[in-house]
mmCIF file of C-alpha atoms in Angstrom:
data_model
loop_
_atom_site.group_PDB
_atom_site.id
_atom_site.type_symbol
_atom_site.label_atom_id
_atom_site.label_comp_id
_atom_site.label_asym_id
_atom_site.label_seq_id
_atom_site.Cartn_x
_atom_site.Cartn_y
_atom_site.Cartn_z
ATOM 1 C CA ASP A 149 92.373 -89.708 20.780
ATOM 2 C CA CYS A 150 89.536 -88.615 18.516
ATOM 3 C CA LEU A 151 86.947 -90.173 20.847
ATOM 4 C CA THR A 152 87.917 -87.992 23.799
ATOM 5 C CA TYR A 153 85.596 -85.017 24.108
ATOM 6 C CA THR A 154 86.915 -81.918 25.821
ATOM 7 C CA GLU A 155 84.721 -78.835 25.902
ATOM 8 C CA GLY A 156 86.658 -75.960 24.445
ATOM 9 C CA ASN A 157 86.634 -72.513 25.972
ATOM 10 C CA ARG A 158 87.246 -70.463 22.858
ATOM 11 C CA SER A 159 84.745 -67.833 21.869
ATOM 12 C CA ASN A 160 82.091 -69.108 19.445
ATOM 13 C CA TRP A 161 78.407 -68.650 18.695
ATOM 14 C CA PRO A 162 77.235 -71.614 20.859
ATOM 15 C CA ALA A 163 78.879 -70.011 23.882
ATOM 16 C CA PHE A 164 76.839 -66.843 23.306
ATOM 17 C CA ALA A 165 73.612 -68.740 22.547
ATOM 18 C CA LYS A 166 73.820 -70.796 25.724
ATOM 19 C CA ALA A 167 72.546 -68.138 28.140
ATOM 20 C CA PRO A 168 69.404 -66.948 26.328
ATOM 21 C CA LEU A 169 68.360 -70.529 25.618
ATOM 22 C CA ALA A 170 69.192 -71.781 29.126
ATOM 23 C CA LEU A 171 70.528 -75.023 27.656
ATOM 24 C CA THR A 172 73.485 -77.269 28.258
ATOM 25 C CA TYR A 173 75.263 -78.307 25.096
ATOM 26 C CA LYS A 174 78.140 -80.212 23.568
ATOM 27 C CA ASN A 175 79.931 -78.573 20.652
ATOM 28 C CA TYR A 176 81.679 -81.104 18.422
ATOM 29 C CA ALA A 177 82.357 -78.544 15.704
ATOM 30 C CA ARG A 178 85.798 -77.553 14.482
ATOM 31 C CA ARG A 179 86.965 -74.591 12.448
ATOM 32 C CA GLY A 180 87.443 -75.646 8.854
ATOM 33 C CA ALA A 181 84.872 -78.450 8.972
ATOM 34 C CA ARG A 182 82.761 -79.432 6.008
ATOM 35 C CA TYR A 183 80.054 -81.865 4.983
ATOM 36 C CA LYS A 184 82.295 -83.593 2.438
ATOM 37 C CA ASP A 185 84.888 -85.990 3.748
ATOM 38 C CA GLN A 186 88.417 -84.808 3.181
ATOM 39 C CA ALA A 187 91.993 -85.861 3.733
ATOM 40 C CA ILE A 188 92.674 -84.637 7.264
ATOM 41 C CA VAL A 189 96.004 -83.519 8.610
ATOM 42 C CA GLY A 190 95.652 -83.125 12.358
ATOM 43 C CA ASP A 191 92.145 -82.851 13.771
ATOM 44 C CA VAL A 192 89.912 -85.546 12.242
ATOM 45 C CA ARG A 193 86.848 -83.608 13.369
ATOM 46 C CA LYS A 194 87.095 -81.346 10.344
ATOM 47 C CA SER A 195 84.675 -83.747 8.628
ATOM 48 C CA LEU A 196 81.091 -83.736 9.889
ATOM 49 C CA SER A 197 81.002 -87.523 9.590
ATOM 50 C CA ALA A 198 83.828 -87.743 12.137
ATOM 51 C CA GLN A 199 82.041 -85.308 14.481
ATOM 52 C CA ILE A 200 78.807 -87.290 14.308
ATOM 53 C CA ASN A 201 80.500 -90.670 14.711
ATOM 54 C CA MET A 202 82.424 -89.319 17.695
ATOM 55 C CA ALA A 203 79.254 -88.036 19.376
ATOM 56 C CA LEU A 204 77.576 -91.403 18.842
ATOM 57 C CA ALA A 205 80.606 -93.325 20.110
ATOM 58 C CA ASN A 206 80.503 -91.169 23.234
ATOM 59 C CA GLY A 207 76.841 -91.998 23.788
ATOM 60 C CA GLU A 208 75.639 -88.420 23.506
ATOM 61 C CA THR A 209 71.911 -87.781 23.809
ATOM 62 C CA ALA A 210 70.218 -84.786 22.233
ATOM 63 C CA ASP A 211 66.911 -82.963 22.266
ATOM 64 C CA ILE A 212 68.214 -80.385 19.774
ATOM 65 C CA VAL A 213 70.824 -80.844 17.048
ATOM 66 C CA VAL A 214 72.298 -77.908 15.116
ATOM 67 C CA VAL A 215 74.409 -78.469 12.002
ATOM 68 C CA SER A 216 76.258 -75.367 10.852
ATOM 69 C CA ALA A 217 78.727 -75.951 8.020
ATOM 70 C CA GLY A 218 79.160 -75.754 4.288
ATOM 71 C CA ALA A 219 81.331 -72.749 3.499
ATOM 72 C CA ASN A 220 84.425 -74.946 3.338
ATOM 73 C CA ASP A 221 82.725 -77.339 0.927
ATOM 74 C CA GLY A 222 82.795 -74.785 -1.879
ATOM 75 C CA SER A 223 81.054 -75.355 -5.199
ATOM 76 C CA ALA A 224 83.048 -78.313 -6.552
ATOM 77 C CA SER A 225 82.069 -81.999 -6.433
ATOM 78 C CA LEU A 226 78.403 -81.279 -5.830
ATOM 79 C CA GLY A 227 76.918 -84.481 -7.170
ATOM 80 C CA ASN A 228 73.149 -84.165 -7.427
ATOM 81 C CA TYR A 229 70.005 -84.664 -5.390
ATOM 82 C CA ASP A 230 68.443 -87.438 -7.475
ATOM 83 C CA THR A 231 71.546 -89.630 -7.437
ATOM 84 C CA ALA A 232 71.961 -89.110 -3.702
ATOM 85 C CA MET A 233 68.335 -90.003 -3.011
ATOM 86 C CA ALA A 234 68.493 -93.122 -5.215
ATOM 87 C CA LYS A 235 71.014 -94.765 -2.907
ATOM 88 C CA THR A 236 69.437 -97.117 -0.381
ATOM 89 C CA THR A 237 72.018 -97.348 2.413
ATOM 90 C CA LEU A 238 74.238 -94.970 4.349
ATOM 91 C CA VAL A 239 77.363 -96.891 3.362
ATOM 92 C CA SER A 240 76.545 -96.561 -0.346
ATOM 93 C CA LEU A 241 76.699 -92.763 -0.196
ATOM 94 C CA ASP A 242 79.825 -91.141 -1.626
ATOM 95 C CA ARG A 243 80.766 -88.570 1.013
ATOM 96 C CA SER A 244 83.209 -86.853 -1.353
ATOM 97 C CA LEU A 245 80.135 -85.428 -3.152
ATOM 98 C CA LEU A 246 78.203 -82.639 -1.477
ATOM 99 C CA TYR A 247 74.631 -83.883 -1.901
ATOM 100 C CA GLU A 248 75.579 -87.354 -0.733
ATOM 101 C CA ALA A 249 77.610 -86.049 2.189
ATOM 102 C CA ILE A 250 74.744 -83.824 3.336
ATOM 103 C CA ARG A 251 72.317 -86.722 2.956
ATOM 104 C CA TRP A 252 74.625 -88.968 5.019
ATOM 105 C CA THR A 253 74.839 -86.309 7.746
ATOM 106 C CA MET A 254 71.112 -85.734 8.044
ATOM 107 C CA TRP A 255 70.110 -89.378 7.581
ATOM 108 C CA LYS A 256 72.616 -90.468 10.243
ATOM 109 C CA ILE A 257 71.403 -87.845 12.709
ATOM 110 C CA ARG A 258 67.732 -88.650 12.087
ATOM 111 C CA THR A 259 68.421 -92.379 12.481
ATOM 112 C CA ASN A 260 70.132 -91.948 15.834
ATOM 113 C CA TYR A 261 68.175 -89.004 17.228
ATOM 114 C CA PRO A 262 64.634 -89.632 15.938
ATOM 115 C CA ASN A 263 62.970 -87.387 18.524
ATOM 116 C CA ALA A 264 65.399 -84.477 18.345
ATOM 117 C CA VAL A 265 64.483 -81.135 16.837
ATOM 118 C CA CYS A 266 67.103 -80.602 14.141
ATOM 119 C CA PHE A 267 68.360 -77.387 12.562
ATOM 120 C CA ALA A 268 70.673 -76.822 9.597
ATOM 121 C CA ALA A 269 72.207 -73.423 8.886
ATOM 122 C CA THR A 270 73.340 -71.975 5.598
ATOM 123 C CA PRO A 271 76.812 -70.349 5.626
ATOM 124 C CA ILE A 272 77.333 -66.695 6.511
ATOM 125 C CA HIS A 273 78.705 -64.166 4.010
ATOM 126 C CA ARG A 274 82.446 -63.978 3.311
ATOM 127 C CA ALA A 275 84.351 -60.988 2.012
ATOM 128 C CA SER A 276 85.898 -62.583 -1.060
ATOM 129 C CA ALA A 277 82.854 -63.835 -2.975
ATOM 130 C CA GLU A 278 79.088 -63.948 -3.184
ATOM 131 C CA PRO A 279 77.298 -66.759 -1.317
ATOM 132 C CA ILE A 280 77.422 -70.060 -3.207
ATOM 133 C CA SER A 281 73.862 -70.594 -4.372
ATOM 134 C CA ASP A 282 74.409 -74.250 -5.353
ATOM 135 C CA LEU A 283 75.717 -74.987 -1.852
ATOM 136 C CA ASN A 284 72.775 -73.287 -0.151
ATOM 137 C CA THR A 285 70.350 -75.093 -2.458
ATOM 138 C CA ALA A 286 71.868 -78.454 -1.527
ATOM 139 C CA ILE A 287 71.650 -77.744 2.206
ATOM 140 C CA ILE A 288 68.053 -76.518 1.943
ATOM 141 C CA LYS A 289 66.860 -79.411 -0.252
ATOM 142 C CA MET A 290 68.315 -82.040 2.071
ATOM 143 C CA ALA A 291 67.120 -80.183 5.167
ATOM 144 C CA ASN A 292 63.591 -80.180 3.790
ATOM 145 C CA ARG A 293 63.853 -83.888 2.973
ATOM 146 C CA TYR A 294 64.942 -84.796 6.511
ATOM 147 C CA ASN A 295 62.811 -82.255 8.398
ATOM 148 C CA PHE A 296 65.715 -80.109 9.521
ATOM 149 C CA ILE A 297 64.583 -76.542 10.204
ATOM 150 C CA VAL A 298 66.650 -74.216 8.014
ATOM 151 C CA ILE A 299 68.415 -71.302 9.696
ATOM 152 C CA ASP A 300 69.084 -68.816 6.907
ATOM 153 C CA ALA A 301 72.357 -67.436 8.239
ATOM 154 C CA THR A 302 73.301 -66.278 4.732
ATOM 155 C CA ASN A 303 70.509 -63.727 4.618
ATOM 156 C CA LYS A 304 69.514 -63.178 8.246
ATOM 157 C CA SER A 305 72.661 -63.126 10.386
ATOM 158 C CA GLY A 306 73.403 -59.435 9.793
ATOM 159 C CA ILE A 307 76.839 -60.226 8.360
ATOM 160 C CA VAL A 308 77.053 -58.628 4.894
ATOM 161 C CA ARG A 309 79.888 -59.057 2.415
ATOM 162 C CA ASP A 310 80.131 -55.340 1.620
ATOM 163 C CA PHE A 311 81.354 -54.519 5.126
ATOM 164 C CA GLU A 312 84.003 -57.224 5.367
ATOM 165 C CA ILE A 313 87.618 -57.275 4.168
ATOM 166 C CA ALA A 314 89.425 -60.294 2.733
ATOM 167 C CA GLY A 315 92.356 -61.135 5.001
ATOM 168 C CA ALA A 316 91.693 -58.326 7.465
ATOM 169 C CA GLN A 317 89.328 -57.097 10.175
ATOM 170 C CA GLY A 318 85.966 -55.977 8.879
ATOM 171 C CA ARG A 319 82.748 -55.169 10.679
ATOM 172 C CA TYR A 320 82.050 -58.701 11.968
ATOM 173 C CA LEU A 321 84.663 -61.004 10.384
ATOM 174 C CA TYR A 322 88.242 -60.760 11.582
ATOM 175 C CA ASP A 323 89.744 -62.086 8.360
ATOM 176 C CA GLY A 324 86.948 -61.895 5.827
ATOM 177 C CA LEU A 325 85.898 -65.466 6.618
ATOM 178 C CA HIS A 326 85.590 -66.112 10.348
ATOM 179 C CA PRO A 327 83.410 -64.155 12.765
ATOM 180 C CA GLY A 328 85.032 -62.260 15.590
ATOM 181 C CA THR A 329 83.258 -61.758 18.896
ATOM 182 C CA SER A 330 80.668 -59.349 17.499
ATOM 183 C CA GLY A 331 79.960 -61.682 14.566
ATOM 184 C CA GLN A 332 79.639 -64.657 16.884
ATOM 185 C CA GLN A 333 77.125 -62.686 18.946
ATOM 186 C CA LEU A 334 75.098 -61.920 15.801
ATOM 187 C CA MET A 335 75.077 -65.579 14.842
ATOM 188 C CA ALA A 336 74.111 -66.582 18.373
ATOM 189 C CA ASP A 337 71.238 -64.102 18.350
ATOM 190 C CA LEU A 338 69.905 -65.587 15.114
ATOM 191 C CA TYR A 339 70.344 -69.231 16.125
ATOM 192 C CA ALA A 340 68.880 -68.694 19.590
ATOM 193 C CA SER A 341 65.922 -66.828 18.087
ATOM 194 C CA GLU A 342 65.211 -69.610 15.598
ATOM 195 C CA ILE A 343 65.440 -72.311 18.261
ATOM 196 C CA ALA A 344 63.318 -70.349 20.737
ATOM 197 C CA HIS A 345 60.732 -69.607 18.015
ATOM 198 C CA TYR A 346 60.241 -73.324 17.450
ATOM 199 C CA TYR A 347 59.661 -74.019 21.126
ATOM 200 C CA ASN A 348 57.389 -70.994 21.653
ATOM 201 C CA HIS A 349 54.933 -72.028 18.907
#
């Protein structure tokens, strides 16, 4: 049942960020998730729209919201900012296009959590290719539009492409894409620092 929330116990950056922030949290994320809707086989939560709708259906409240996705969206089917912003309703947005899917995500969160402090992260490096500048631009432009604080994980996490290996264990990624424990700790350090910085100023 996609509306049943069960807190996972696998290692991930939120688990490491929990202690320094002294926060309770719910993690609706799933490996392989993306902003753009996609045909799902198995876990429907691989689309951010499904994660958000599930959280809302479960009546979740939030003082802080962190959106961390994008690497799986790639550089295809971007759409564009002006077309996305010209649409006047959530239902009119085409979530198969990146700009419109990101707008839906941030608009939906802002509508339902108007008093939350919201963060959006850019993707970390991967071994096989340079960061996708068009993807990062889309995330940053929409984050600025909806007052999401940008966490620049691409350039500030400490994970660098040169030290990672496609399909094998590198310095921080266990397969060139996904962070192992040390990479998760780096990400947690960055995210916790950015969140704490907001609340300490």
